[in-house]
Amino acid sequence: MRRNTILTAIALLLLIGFIAVADNFFDLYIVRILNLCAIYTILGLSMNLINGFTGLFSLGHAGFMAVGAYVTALLTIPPDVKKQIFYMTPIMSPLDVMNLPFPLALLGGGLLTAFVAYLIGAPALKLKGDYLAIATLGFGEIIRVIFTNTQSITNGALGLKGIPNTTNLWWSFGTALFTLVVIASLINSSYGRALMAIREDEVAAESMGIHLAKHKNLSFIIGAFFAGIGGGLLGNLLGTIDPKMFTFTLTFNILLIIVLGGMGSLSGSVISAFVVTIANEWLRFLDEQINLGFVVIQGKVGTRMVVFSVLLMVVVLFYRHGLMGNRELTWDSLLNSKIWRGISARWRKTAVAEGGEK
Amino acid sequence: MALLDMSQVSMRFGGLTAVKDFNLQLHPGEIVGLIGPNGAGKTTVFNMITGVYKPSAGTIRFNGNEIGGMRPDLITQQGIARTFQNIRLFKELTVLENVLIANHLHLASNFMEAILKLPRYRREEAAMREKSLKLLERLGLLEHQNDKASSLPYGLQRRLEIARALATEPKLLLLDEPAAGMNPKEAADLTVFIKEIRDEFDLTILLIEHHMDVVMTICDRIYVLVYGTMIASGEPAEIQSNQQVIEAYLGVDEDAENQ
């Protein structure tokens, strides 16, 4: 118990040190990727809460992110910049002067997303399985279409530009850590067990006295809250957002992360978010011209996504549980793993050998 | 006063009447059997009591409150718990977690208190664990507390289902074929076990069962359901000698009828 607390403290210090170094010395490209990793971690965790832990097959994540991103952006863009970007139709009256500090704007984005999820959840969560997936997917698209057409609020298809680039490594990693702690704490509580009971068997859960609608809504709303915050961070990282960003492809990317990482594993989602985001950049060479010596393949943008599609199929067919299944990476499991035992045994051996020589 | 009082209860699925004008009274402390051939509507009766189905007609009163068509979790909260014919454990979760989940309905802390692990929640969680461990110890499942529910042998899975139902602190326990798939020795143990928990946990028990040995030894009274209609009710000895029941179970000897 004590050892684990110390190890956690050390890991936290290492993380803080790493962010400090990365923030000051790494080049912008790598910093951008690290930011994306952290944001996808938030998105993966929040979607895993809904899909992996509660067993609700929801595909509305892109819609939730859109709400969070737009709210945060609209609350952080300075009023004079807003006047410039809304040149087609002027922005609606209270929004044109509203301006909040980044953390408050982010929180506002999260809360409004949670409210939208509450409205969507009331009818949609009565559905089960594939039907819920279709309904949430539909709602996600509806949000996007609304945003394309509410010219005086969202600037329509032109999108928002000049969003202050407030998101840095401290914000993204800090929020990711916060998300992890909150969701882990929820999962490890009586409420978390109730959610998993719903995933395992709805009929039995209900007959054990679990109020299905309340708990499903709880999971859906908390998941959406963090999706909104993730969206807000993303908007203020990229500096521009438009409705086309938030199509189903985005939801698919997050779904990919949680399926590869393991539905029902938080550590799996974290690892998988980093792996998928980094691989997504690293595989960019597939989109370019490839010279194999005897033949030259003309690059096509999006070729790298084929890799992920194939990977997803392989995982679903042969390795259902993903990387972690529903297990978690803890200090205990780490220290008891074969790899670590091997390493520590070797250390001890060399230490003894050296001691003997002296 | 009867603990559970079903009067003139019917359940229709479209044109099919699964249960028709069913009457049943349970008195506190009784063990009552519900028997009948396959498809007679026994499980439908359970499903109506526990709120899975809303009865098409009639009233179901528990402790004097009308519960017909109420939400299942609210009915459980009132003090009715059940087990299932085809075991429905939370398979991927541990034995202890299965029992802890059944305590969730008594939790007073809201989800924010649970996330922030505030003192009241900590207290409730600790009490919940202690209570669950005690229950597991009583039912002989303590050594399996950290095993996955699906990894238990069949008999223990049935026992865990009963443990989970008991954790909701019921007044009335509905057992849907508790002895299914058990050999005579196990079934005999089960009858002792059911009587024990009735006395220990102050329960009233309604059970569906096909093992006649079990039914005849532990039930104070028996209801017989055939094609959705109650054809007989009474003490085991009366039921055993009831001509209609014998015909329903063994079929009518046509030659005998023709004579």
Coordinates of C-alpha atoms in Angstrom, one line a residue:
Chain A
M1 CA 0.0 0.0 0.0
R2 CA 2.7 2.4 1.2
R3 CA 5.0 1.3 -1.6
N4 CA 2.3 2.0 -4.2
T5 CA 1.8 5.5 -2.9
I6 CA 5.5 6.2 -3.2
L7 CA 5.7 4.7 -6.7
T8 CA 2.7 6.9 -7.8
A9 CA 4.4 10.0 -6.4
I10 CA 7.6 9.2 -8.2
A11 CA 5.7 8.6 -11.5
L12 CA 3.9 11.9 -11.1
L13 CA 7.1 13.7 -10.5
L14 CA 8.6 12.0 -13.6
L15 CA 5.6 13.1 -15.6
I16 CA 5.9 16.7 -14.4
G17 CA 9.6 16.7 -15.2
F18 CA 8.9 15.2 -18.6
I19 CA 6.3 17.8 -19.4
A20 CA 8.6 20.6 -18.2
V21 CA 11.4 19.4 -20.5
A22 CA 9.0 18.8 -23.4
D23 CA 7.4 22.1 -23.0
N24 CA 10.7 24.0 -23.2
F25 CA 13.0 22.0 -25.4
F26 CA 11.0 19.7 -27.8
D27 CA 10.2 21.0 -31.2
L28 CA 6.7 22.1 -32.0
Y29 CA 5.8 19.1 -34.1
I30 CA 6.4 16.7 -31.3
V31 CA 4.7 18.9 -28.7
R32 CA 1.7 19.0 -31.0
I33 CA 1.6 15.2 -31.2
L34 CA 2.0 14.9 -27.4
N35 CA -0.9 17.3 -26.9
L36 CA -3.0 15.2 -29.3
C37 CA -2.0 12.0 -27.4
A38 CA -3.3 13.5 -24.1
I39 CA -6.5 14.8 -25.7
Y40 CA -7.2 11.4 -27.3
T41 CA -6.6 9.9 -23.9
I42 CA -9.4 12.1 -22.5
L43 CA -11.7 11.1 -25.3
G44 CA -10.8 7.4 -25.1
L45 CA -11.4 7.3 -21.4
S46 CA -14.7 9.1 -21.6
M47 CA -15.9 6.9 -24.4
N48 CA -14.7 3.8 -22.6
L49 CA -16.8 4.8 -19.6
I50 CA -19.9 4.8 -21.8
N51 CA -19.1 1.9 -24.1
G52 CA -16.7 -0.3 -22.2
F53 CA -17.9 0.0 -18.6
T54 CA -21.6 0.6 -19.0
G55 CA -22.0 -1.4 -22.2
L56 CA -23.9 1.3 -24.0
F57 CA -23.0 1.2 -27.6
S58 CA -22.9 5.0 -28.2
L59 CA -21.4 6.6 -31.2
G60 CA -22.2 10.2 -30.5
H61 CA -18.7 11.3 -29.3
A62 CA -17.9 13.5 -32.3
G63 CA -21.1 15.5 -31.6
F64 CA -20.3 15.9 -28.0
M65 CA -16.8 17.1 -28.9
A66 CA -18.2 19.6 -31.3
V67 CA -20.4 21.1 -28.6
G68 CA -17.5 21.4 -26.2
A69 CA -15.1 22.7 -28.9
Y70 CA -17.5 25.4 -30.1
V71 CA -18.5 26.6 -26.6
T72 CA -15.0 26.8 -25.4
A73 CA -13.9 28.5 -28.6
L74 CA -16.7 31.1 -28.6
L75 CA -16.0 31.9 -24.9
T76 CA -12.3 32.4 -25.5
I77 CA -12.0 34.2 -28.8
P78 CA -11.5 37.9 -28.1
P79 CA -14.6 40.1 -29.0
D80 CA -12.7 42.1 -31.8
V81 CA -11.5 38.9 -33.4
K82 CA -15.1 37.6 -33.4
K83 CA -16.2 40.6 -35.3
Q84 CA -13.7 39.8 -38.0
I85 CA -14.5 36.2 -38.4
F86 CA -18.3 36.6 -38.5
Y87 CA -18.2 38.7 -41.7
M88 CA -21.1 36.9 -43.4
T89 CA -23.6 37.2 -40.6
P90 CA -22.8 39.1 -37.4
I91 CA -22.6 37.1 -34.2
M92 CA -25.6 36.9 -31.9
S93 CA -25.8 39.5 -29.3
P94 CA -24.6 38.1 -25.9
L95 CA -22.0 36.0 -27.5
D96 CA -20.2 38.8 -29.2
V97 CA -18.9 40.3 -26.0
M98 CA -18.7 37.2 -23.8
N99 CA -15.2 36.3 -22.9
L100 CA -14.1 34.0 -20.2
P101 CA -10.7 32.7 -19.0
F102 CA -9.7 29.4 -20.5
P103 CA -10.4 27.1 -17.5
L104 CA -13.9 28.5 -17.1
A105 CA -14.6 28.4 -20.8
L106 CA -13.5 24.7 -20.8
L107 CA -15.7 23.9 -17.8
G108 CA -18.6 25.7 -19.5
G109 CA -18.1 23.7 -22.6
G110 CA -18.1 20.5 -20.6
L111 CA -21.2 21.4 -18.7
L112 CA -23.1 22.4 -21.8
T113 CA -22.1 19.1 -23.5
A114 CA -23.3 17.2 -20.4
F115 CA -26.6 19.1 -20.7
V116 CA -26.9 18.2 -24.4
A117 CA -26.2 14.5 -23.4
Y118 CA -28.9 14.7 -20.8
L119 CA -31.4 15.8 -23.5
I120 CA -30.2 13.2 -26.0
G121 CA -30.0 10.5 -23.4
A122 CA -33.6 10.8 -22.2
P123 CA -35.1 9.3 -25.3
A124 CA -32.0 7.5 -26.8
L125 CA -31.0 5.5 -23.7
K126 CA -34.3 3.7 -23.8
L127 CA -32.8 1.9 -26.9
K128 CA -30.5 -1.0 -26.6
G129 CA -27.5 -2.3 -28.6
D130 CA -27.3 -1.5 -32.3
Y131 CA -30.4 0.7 -32.1
L132 CA -28.7 2.9 -29.5
A133 CA -25.6 3.1 -31.8
I134 CA -27.7 4.3 -34.7
A135 CA -29.6 6.8 -32.6
T136 CA -26.5 8.3 -31.0
L137 CA -24.8 8.4 -34.4
G138 CA -27.8 10.2 -35.7
F139 CA -27.7 12.7 -32.9
G140 CA -24.0 13.3 -33.5
E141 CA -24.7 14.1 -37.1
I142 CA -27.7 16.3 -36.1
I143 CA -25.4 18.4 -33.9
R144 CA -23.0 18.8 -36.8
V145 CA -25.7 19.8 -39.2
I146 CA -27.2 22.3 -36.7
F147 CA -23.7 23.9 -36.3
T148 CA -23.4 24.2 -40.0
N149 CA -26.6 26.1 -40.3
T150 CA -26.6 28.4 -37.2
Q151 CA -24.6 31.1 -39.0
S152 CA -25.0 33.7 -36.3
I153 CA -23.8 31.4 -33.5
T154 CA -21.2 29.1 -35.0
N155 CA -20.3 31.0 -38.2
G156 CA -21.7 28.0 -40.1
A157 CA -19.5 26.1 -42.6
L158 CA -16.8 28.8 -42.4
G159 CA -15.9 27.7 -38.9
L160 CA -14.2 29.6 -36.2
K161 CA -10.7 30.9 -36.7
G162 CA -8.4 32.8 -34.4
I163 CA -9.1 30.7 -31.4
P164 CA -6.3 31.5 -28.9
N165 CA -3.8 28.6 -28.7
T166 CA -4.1 28.3 -25.0
T167 CA -3.9 24.5 -24.9
N168 CA -0.4 23.5 -24.0
L169 CA 1.2 20.3 -22.5
W170 CA 0.3 21.4 -19.0
W171 CA -3.4 21.8 -19.9
S172 CA -3.7 18.7 -21.9
F173 CA -1.8 16.4 -19.6
G174 CA -3.3 17.9 -16.5
T175 CA -6.8 17.5 -17.8
A176 CA -6.0 13.9 -19.0
L177 CA -4.8 13.1 -15.5
F178 CA -7.8 14.7 -14.0
T179 CA -10.1 12.7 -16.3
L180 CA -8.2 9.5 -15.4
V181 CA -8.5 10.1 -11.7
V182 CA -12.2 11.0 -11.8
I183 CA -13.3 8.1 -14.0
A184 CA -11.1 5.6 -12.1
S185 CA -12.6 6.8 -8.9
L186 CA -16.1 6.5 -10.3
I187 CA -15.4 3.0 -11.6
N188 CA -14.0 1.9 -8.3
S189 CA -17.0 3.0 -6.4
S190 CA -20.4 1.4 -5.8
Y191 CA -21.7 3.4 -8.8
G192 CA -19.0 2.0 -11.0
R193 CA -20.0 -1.5 -10.0
A194 CA -23.6 -0.7 -10.7
L195 CA -22.5 0.4 -14.2
M196 CA -20.6 -2.8 -14.8
A197 CA -23.6 -4.8 -13.6
I198 CA -25.7 -3.1 -16.3
R199 CA -23.1 -4.1 -18.9
E200 CA -23.0 -7.7 -17.7
D201 CA -26.8 -8.2 -17.5
E202 CA -29.4 -5.5 -17.5
V203 CA -32.3 -7.7 -16.3
A204 CA -30.3 -9.0 -13.4
A205 CA -29.0 -5.5 -12.6
E206 CA -32.5 -4.2 -12.5
S207 CA -33.8 -7.0 -10.3
M208 CA -30.9 -6.2 -7.9
G209 CA -32.4 -2.8 -7.4
I210 CA -30.3 -0.8 -9.8
H211 CA -32.3 2.1 -11.4
L212 CA -31.3 1.5 -15.0
A213 CA -32.3 4.9 -16.5
K214 CA -30.5 6.8 -13.8
H215 CA -27.3 4.9 -14.0
K216 CA -27.2 4.8 -17.8
N217 CA -27.8 8.6 -17.8
L218 CA -25.1 9.1 -15.2
S219 CA -22.5 7.3 -17.3
F220 CA -23.6 8.9 -20.5
I221 CA -23.6 12.5 -19.0
I222 CA -20.2 12.1 -17.3
G223 CA -18.7 10.6 -20.5
A224 CA -20.1 13.5 -22.5
F225 CA -18.8 16.0 -20.1
F226 CA -15.3 14.8 -20.6
A227 CA -15.8 14.5 -24.4
G228 CA -16.8 18.2 -24.3
I229 CA -13.7 19.1 -22.4
G230 CA -11.6 17.1 -24.8
G231 CA -13.2 18.9 -27.7
G232 CA -12.5 22.3 -26.1
L233 CA -8.9 21.4 -25.6
L234 CA -8.7 20.3 -29.2
G235 CA -10.2 23.5 -30.6
N236 CA -7.9 25.7 -28.6
L237 CA -4.9 23.5 -29.6
L238 CA -5.6 23.7 -33.4
G239 CA -6.8 27.4 -33.4
T240 CA -9.5 26.7 -36.0
I241 CA -12.5 24.5 -36.0
D242 CA -15.3 23.9 -38.5
P243 CA -18.2 21.4 -38.5
K244 CA -16.5 19.1 -41.0
M245 CA -13.9 18.2 -38.3
F246 CA -16.6 16.5 -36.3
T247 CA -17.8 13.8 -38.6
F248 CA -18.2 10.1 -37.8
T249 CA -14.6 9.5 -38.7
L250 CA -13.6 11.2 -35.5
T251 CA -15.9 8.9 -33.4
F252 CA -14.4 6.0 -35.3
N253 CA -10.9 7.0 -34.3
I254 CA -11.8 7.1 -30.6
L255 CA -13.7 3.8 -31.0
L256 CA -10.5 2.3 -32.5
I257 CA -8.6 3.5 -29.5
I258 CA -10.9 1.9 -27.0
V259 CA -11.3 -1.4 -28.9
L260 CA -7.5 -1.8 -29.4
G261 CA -6.9 -0.8 -25.8
G262 CA -9.6 -3.1 -24.4
M263 CA -13.2 -2.2 -23.7
G264 CA -13.4 -1.8 -20.0
S265 CA -9.8 -1.0 -19.2
L266 CA -8.7 2.5 -18.4
S267 CA -5.0 1.8 -18.6
G268 CA -5.7 0.1 -22.0
S269 CA -7.3 3.3 -23.3
V270 CA -4.4 5.5 -22.1
I271 CA -1.8 3.2 -23.7
S272 CA -3.8 2.8 -26.9
A273 CA -4.5 6.6 -27.2
F274 CA -0.7 7.2 -27.3
V275 CA 0.1 4.3 -29.6
V276 CA -2.7 5.1 -32.1
T277 CA -2.0 8.9 -32.1
I278 CA 1.7 8.4 -32.6
A279 CA 1.3 5.7 -35.2
N280 CA -1.1 7.9 -37.0
E281 CA 1.7 10.4 -37.5
W282 CA 4.4 7.9 -38.0
L283 CA 2.5 6.1 -40.7
R284 CA 2.2 9.4 -42.7
F285 CA 4.9 8.0 -45.1
L286 CA 2.2 5.7 -46.5
D287 CA 0.3 8.7 -47.8
E288 CA 3.3 9.9 -49.7
Q289 CA 5.0 8.5 -52.8
I290 CA 6.7 5.2 -51.9
N291 CA 9.7 4.1 -54.0
L292 CA 10.3 0.4 -53.7
G293 CA 13.2 0.4 -56.2
F294 CA 11.5 -1.6 -58.9
V295 CA 8.1 0.1 -58.6
V296 CA 6.9 3.5 -57.4
I297 CA 3.6 3.7 -55.6
Q298 CA 1.8 7.0 -55.9
G299 CA 0.7 8.2 -52.5
K300 CA -2.9 8.8 -51.7
V301 CA -4.0 10.7 -48.6
G302 CA -5.7 8.4 -46.2
T303 CA -3.7 5.2 -47.1
R304 CA -2.5 5.0 -43.5
M305 CA -6.1 4.6 -42.3
V306 CA -6.1 1.3 -44.1
V307 CA -3.6 0.0 -41.6
F308 CA -5.9 0.9 -38.7
S309 CA -8.9 -0.7 -40.5
V310 CA -7.0 -3.9 -41.0
L311 CA -5.7 -3.8 -37.4
L312 CA -9.2 -3.3 -36.1
M313 CA -10.4 -6.3 -38.1
V314 CA -7.6 -8.5 -36.8
V315 CA -8.3 -7.5 -33.2
V316 CA -12.0 -8.1 -33.5
L317 CA -11.6 -11.5 -35.2
F318 CA -8.7 -12.9 -33.3
Y319 CA -8.0 -10.9 -30.2
R320 CA -11.4 -9.8 -29.0
H321 CA -10.2 -8.3 -25.7
G322 CA -7.8 -5.9 -27.1
L323 CA -4.5 -5.0 -25.5
M324 CA -5.7 -5.1 -21.8
G325 CA -9.1 -6.8 -21.9
N326 CA -10.8 -5.5 -18.8
R327 CA -7.7 -5.8 -16.7
E328 CA -5.9 -2.7 -15.4
L329 CA -2.2 -1.9 -15.2
T330 CA -1.4 -1.4 -11.5
W331 CA 1.8 -1.3 -9.6
D332 CA 1.1 -4.7 -8.2
S333 CA 0.4 -6.3 -11.6
L334 CA 3.5 -4.5 -13.0
L335 CA 5.8 -5.7 -10.3
N336 CA 4.5 -9.2 -10.5
S337 CA 4.8 -9.4 -14.2
K338 CA 7.3 -11.8 -15.8
I339 CA 9.3 -9.1 -17.5
W340 CA 9.9 -7.1 -14.3
R341 CA 10.8 -10.2 -12.4
G342 CA 13.3 -11.2 -15.0
I343 CA 14.9 -7.7 -14.9
S344 CA 15.1 -7.6 -11.1
A345 CA 16.4 -11.1 -10.9
R346 CA 19.2 -10.2 -13.3
W347 CA 20.0 -7.1 -11.3
R348 CA 20.2 -9.0 -8.1
K349 CA 22.5 -11.6 -9.8
T350 CA 24.9 -8.9 -11.0
A351 CA 24.8 -7.2 -7.7
V352 CA 25.8 -10.5 -6.0
A353 CA 28.5 -11.2 -8.5
E354 CA 30.0 -7.7 -8.1
G355 CA 29.8 -8.1 -4.3
G356 CA 31.6 -11.4 -4.6
E357 CA 34.4 -9.9 -6.7
K358 CA 35.1 -7.3 -4.2
Chain B
M1 CA -52.5 -10.1 6.7
A2 CA -50.9 -11.7 3.7
L3 CA -47.4 -10.5 2.8
L4 CA -48.0 -11.0 -0.9
D5 CA -51.5 -11.0 -2.3
M6 CA -52.2 -11.6 -6.0
S7 CA -55.8 -11.5 -7.0
Q8 CA -57.3 -12.2 -10.3
V9 CA -54.0 -11.5 -12.1
S10 CA -53.8 -12.2 -15.8
M11 CA -51.0 -11.8 -18.3
R12 CA -51.8 -11.7 -22.0
F13 CA -49.2 -11.5 -24.7
G14 CA -51.2 -10.5 -27.8
G15 CA -53.6 -13.3 -28.3
L16 CA -51.9 -15.7 -25.9
T17 CA -53.0 -15.8 -22.3
A18 CA -50.0 -16.9 -20.3
V19 CA -51.6 -16.6 -16.9
K20 CA -55.3 -16.4 -16.3
D21 CA -57.1 -15.1 -13.2
F22 CA -54.3 -16.2 -10.8
N23 CA -54.8 -15.9 -7.1
L24 CA -52.0 -16.4 -4.5
Q25 CA -51.5 -15.5 -0.9
L26 CA -48.2 -15.7 0.9
H27 CA -48.1 -15.4 4.7
P28 CA -44.9 -14.3 6.5
G29 CA -42.5 -17.1 7.1
E30 CA -44.1 -19.5 4.7
I31 CA -42.3 -21.6 2.1
V32 CA -44.7 -22.0 -0.8
G33 CA -44.1 -24.0 -4.0
L34 CA -45.4 -23.1 -7.5
I35 CA -45.4 -26.2 -9.7
G36 CA -46.7 -27.1 -13.1
P37 CA -45.6 -28.6 -16.4
N38 CA -43.2 -26.7 -18.7
G39 CA -44.8 -23.6 -20.2
A40 CA -47.5 -23.4 -17.6
G41 CA -46.7 -19.7 -16.8
K42 CA -44.8 -20.2 -13.6
T43 CA -41.9 -17.9 -14.5
T44 CA -44.4 -15.4 -15.9
V45 CA -45.9 -15.2 -12.4
F46 CA -42.4 -14.4 -11.1
N47 CA -41.9 -11.8 -13.8
M48 CA -45.1 -10.1 -12.8
I49 CA -44.3 -10.1 -9.1
T50 CA -40.8 -8.6 -9.8
G51 CA -42.1 -6.0 -12.3
V52 CA -40.5 -7.4 -15.4
Y53 CA -44.0 -7.7 -16.9
K54 CA -46.9 -5.5 -16.1
P55 CA -50.0 -7.7 -15.5
S56 CA -52.8 -7.2 -18.0
A57 CA -55.4 -7.4 -15.3
G58 CA -55.6 -7.9 -11.5
T59 CA -53.8 -6.6 -8.5
I60 CA -50.6 -7.6 -6.8
R61 CA -50.2 -6.3 -3.3
F62 CA -47.0 -6.5 -1.3
N63 CA -47.2 -5.5 2.4
G64 CA -50.4 -3.8 1.5
N65 CA -48.9 -1.7 -1.4
E66 CA -49.9 -2.2 -5.0
I67 CA -46.8 -3.2 -6.9
G68 CA -48.3 -4.5 -10.2
G69 CA -46.4 -2.9 -13.1
M70 CA -44.0 -1.0 -10.8
R71 CA -40.4 -0.6 -11.9
P72 CA -38.4 -3.7 -11.0
D73 CA -35.7 -1.8 -9.0
L74 CA -38.4 -0.2 -6.9
I75 CA -40.0 -3.5 -6.2
T76 CA -36.6 -4.9 -5.1
Q77 CA -36.3 -1.9 -2.9
Q78 CA -39.6 -2.8 -1.2
G79 CA -38.2 -6.1 -0.3
I80 CA -38.6 -8.7 -3.0
A81 CA -35.6 -10.5 -4.5
R82 CA -35.3 -13.3 -6.9
T83 CA -33.0 -15.7 -8.6
F84 CA -33.2 -16.8 -12.2
Q85 CA -34.0 -20.0 -13.9
N86 CA -31.1 -19.7 -16.3
I87 CA -28.4 -18.3 -14.0
R88 CA -27.9 -14.5 -14.5
L89 CA -24.8 -13.6 -12.6
F90 CA -22.5 -10.7 -13.5
K91 CA -20.1 -13.1 -15.1
E92 CA -17.0 -11.0 -15.6
L93 CA -17.1 -9.6 -12.1
T94 CA -15.8 -11.3 -8.9
V95 CA -18.0 -13.1 -6.4
L96 CA -17.6 -10.3 -3.9
E97 CA -18.5 -7.7 -6.5
N98 CA -21.6 -9.6 -7.4
V99 CA -22.8 -9.4 -3.8
L100 CA -21.6 -5.8 -3.4
I101 CA -23.7 -4.7 -6.4
A102 CA -26.8 -6.0 -4.6
N103 CA -26.1 -3.6 -1.8
H104 CA -26.0 -0.6 -4.1
L105 CA -29.8 0.0 -3.7
H106 CA -29.3 0.9 0.0
L107 CA -26.5 3.4 -0.8
A108 CA -27.4 6.9 0.5
S109 CA -24.4 8.7 -0.9
N110 CA -24.7 10.3 -4.4
F111 CA -22.2 9.8 -7.2
M112 CA -20.3 13.0 -6.4
E113 CA -19.7 11.7 -2.8
A114 CA -18.6 8.4 -4.3
I115 CA -16.2 10.0 -6.8
L116 CA -14.7 12.3 -4.1
K117 CA -14.7 9.4 -1.6
L118 CA -16.2 11.6 1.1
P119 CA -16.5 10.3 4.7
R120 CA -20.1 9.2 4.4
Y121 CA -19.4 7.2 1.3
R122 CA -16.3 5.6 2.8
R123 CA -18.3 4.6 5.8
E124 CA -21.1 3.1 3.7
E125 CA -18.6 1.3 1.4
A126 CA -16.8 -0.2 4.4
A127 CA -20.1 -1.3 6.0
M128 CA -21.2 -2.8 2.6
R129 CA -18.0 -4.8 2.3
E130 CA -18.2 -6.1 5.9
K131 CA -21.8 -7.1 5.4
S132 CA -21.0 -8.8 2.1
L133 CA -18.1 -10.8 3.4
K134 CA -20.2 -11.9 6.3
L135 CA -22.9 -13.1 3.9
L136 CA -20.3 -14.9 1.8
E137 CA -18.9 -16.6 4.8
R138 CA -22.3 -17.7 5.9
L139 CA -23.0 -19.2 2.5
G140 CA -19.6 -20.8 2.3
L141 CA -18.4 -18.7 -0.6
L142 CA -15.8 -16.7 1.2
E143 CA -12.8 -18.6 -0.2
H144 CA -14.1 -17.8 -3.7
Q145 CA -14.6 -14.0 -3.1
N146 CA -12.0 -12.9 -5.6
D147 CA -12.9 -15.5 -8.3
K148 CA -14.7 -14.5 -11.4
A149 CA -18.4 -15.5 -11.0
S150 CA -18.3 -17.5 -14.3
S151 CA -15.4 -19.6 -13.0
L152 CA -17.4 -21.1 -10.1
P153 CA -18.8 -24.6 -10.5
Y154 CA -22.5 -24.7 -11.3
G155 CA -23.8 -25.5 -7.8
L156 CA -21.9 -22.6 -6.3
Q157 CA -23.1 -20.3 -9.1
R158 CA -26.7 -21.1 -7.9
R159 CA -25.6 -20.4 -4.4
L160 CA -24.1 -17.1 -5.3
E161 CA -27.3 -16.1 -7.0
I162 CA -29.1 -16.7 -3.7
A163 CA -26.3 -14.8 -1.8
R164 CA -26.8 -11.9 -4.2
A165 CA -30.6 -11.9 -3.7
L166 CA -30.1 -12.0 0.1
A167 CA -27.8 -9.0 -0.1
T168 CA -30.7 -6.8 -1.2
E169 CA -32.2 -7.6 2.3
P170 CA -35.5 -9.0 1.0
K171 CA -38.6 -10.0 3.0
L172 CA -39.8 -12.2 0.2
L173 CA -37.4 -14.4 -1.8
L174 CA -38.4 -15.9 -5.1
L175 CA -36.4 -18.9 -6.2
D176 CA -36.8 -20.0 -9.8
E177 CA -35.9 -23.7 -10.0
P178 CA -33.1 -23.6 -7.4
A179 CA -32.5 -27.3 -7.6
A180 CA -32.3 -27.5 -11.4
G181 CA -29.5 -29.7 -12.6
M182 CA -28.7 -31.0 -9.1
N183 CA -28.3 -34.7 -8.1
P184 CA -30.5 -36.1 -5.3
K185 CA -27.8 -35.5 -2.7
E186 CA -27.3 -31.9 -3.7
A187 CA -31.1 -31.3 -3.8
A188 CA -31.4 -32.7 -0.3
D189 CA -28.7 -30.3 0.9
L190 CA -30.6 -27.5 -0.8
T191 CA -33.8 -28.2 1.0
V192 CA -31.9 -27.9 4.4
F193 CA -30.2 -24.8 3.2
I194 CA -33.5 -23.1 2.1
K195 CA -35.1 -23.8 5.5
E196 CA -32.0 -22.4 7.2
I197 CA -31.9 -19.2 5.3
R198 CA -35.7 -18.8 5.8
D199 CA -35.2 -18.9 9.6
E200 CA -31.9 -16.9 9.7
F201 CA -33.0 -14.1 7.4
D202 CA -36.6 -14.0 8.4
L203 CA -37.8 -14.7 4.9
T204 CA -40.9 -15.8 3.1
I205 CA -40.1 -18.0 0.1
L206 CA -41.9 -18.7 -3.1
L207 CA -40.2 -21.3 -5.3
I208 CA -40.7 -22.8 -8.6
E209 CA -39.3 -26.3 -8.8
H210 CA -39.6 -29.5 -10.7
H211 CA -37.8 -31.8 -8.2
M212 CA -40.8 -33.2 -6.4
D213 CA -38.8 -34.4 -3.5
V214 CA -37.6 -30.9 -2.8
V215 CA -41.1 -29.4 -3.2
M216 CA -42.9 -32.0 -1.1
T217 CA -40.4 -31.8 1.8
I218 CA -40.0 -28.1 2.2
C219 CA -43.2 -26.5 1.1
D220 CA -45.9 -25.6 3.5
R221 CA -48.3 -25.1 0.6
I222 CA -48.3 -25.7 -3.1
Y223 CA -50.0 -24.0 -6.0
V224 CA -50.3 -26.0 -9.3
L225 CA -50.4 -24.1 -12.5
V226 CA -51.4 -25.7 -15.8
Y227 CA -51.7 -23.7 -19.1
G228 CA -51.8 -20.5 -17.1
T229 CA -54.7 -21.6 -14.9
M230 CA -54.4 -22.6 -11.3
I231 CA -55.9 -26.1 -11.0
A232 CA -55.1 -26.9 -7.4
S233 CA -53.6 -25.5 -4.2
G234 CA -53.1 -26.8 -0.8
E235 CA -50.7 -28.8 1.4
P236 CA -48.3 -31.3 -0.2
A237 CA -50.3 -34.3 0.8
E238 CA -53.5 -32.9 -0.7
I239 CA -51.7 -32.0 -3.9
Q240 CA -50.1 -35.5 -4.2
S241 CA -53.5 -37.1 -4.1
N242 CA -55.3 -34.6 -6.3
Q243 CA -56.6 -36.4 -9.4
Q244 CA -56.3 -33.3 -11.6
V245 CA -52.7 -32.7 -10.7
I246 CA -51.8 -36.3 -11.4
E247 CA -53.5 -36.1 -14.8
A248 CA -51.6 -32.8 -15.6
Y249 CA -48.3 -34.4 -14.8
L250 CA -48.8 -37.9 -16.0
G251 CA -51.3 -37.4 -18.7
V252 CA -54.7 -39.0 -18.9
D253 CA -55.0 -42.6 -19.6
E254 CA -57.3 -42.6 -22.6
D255 CA -58.2 -46.3 -22.3
A256 CA -59.2 -45.6 -18.7
E257 CA -61.3 -42.7 -19.8
N258 CA -63.1 -44.6 -22.5
Q259 CA -64.1 -47.4 -20.1

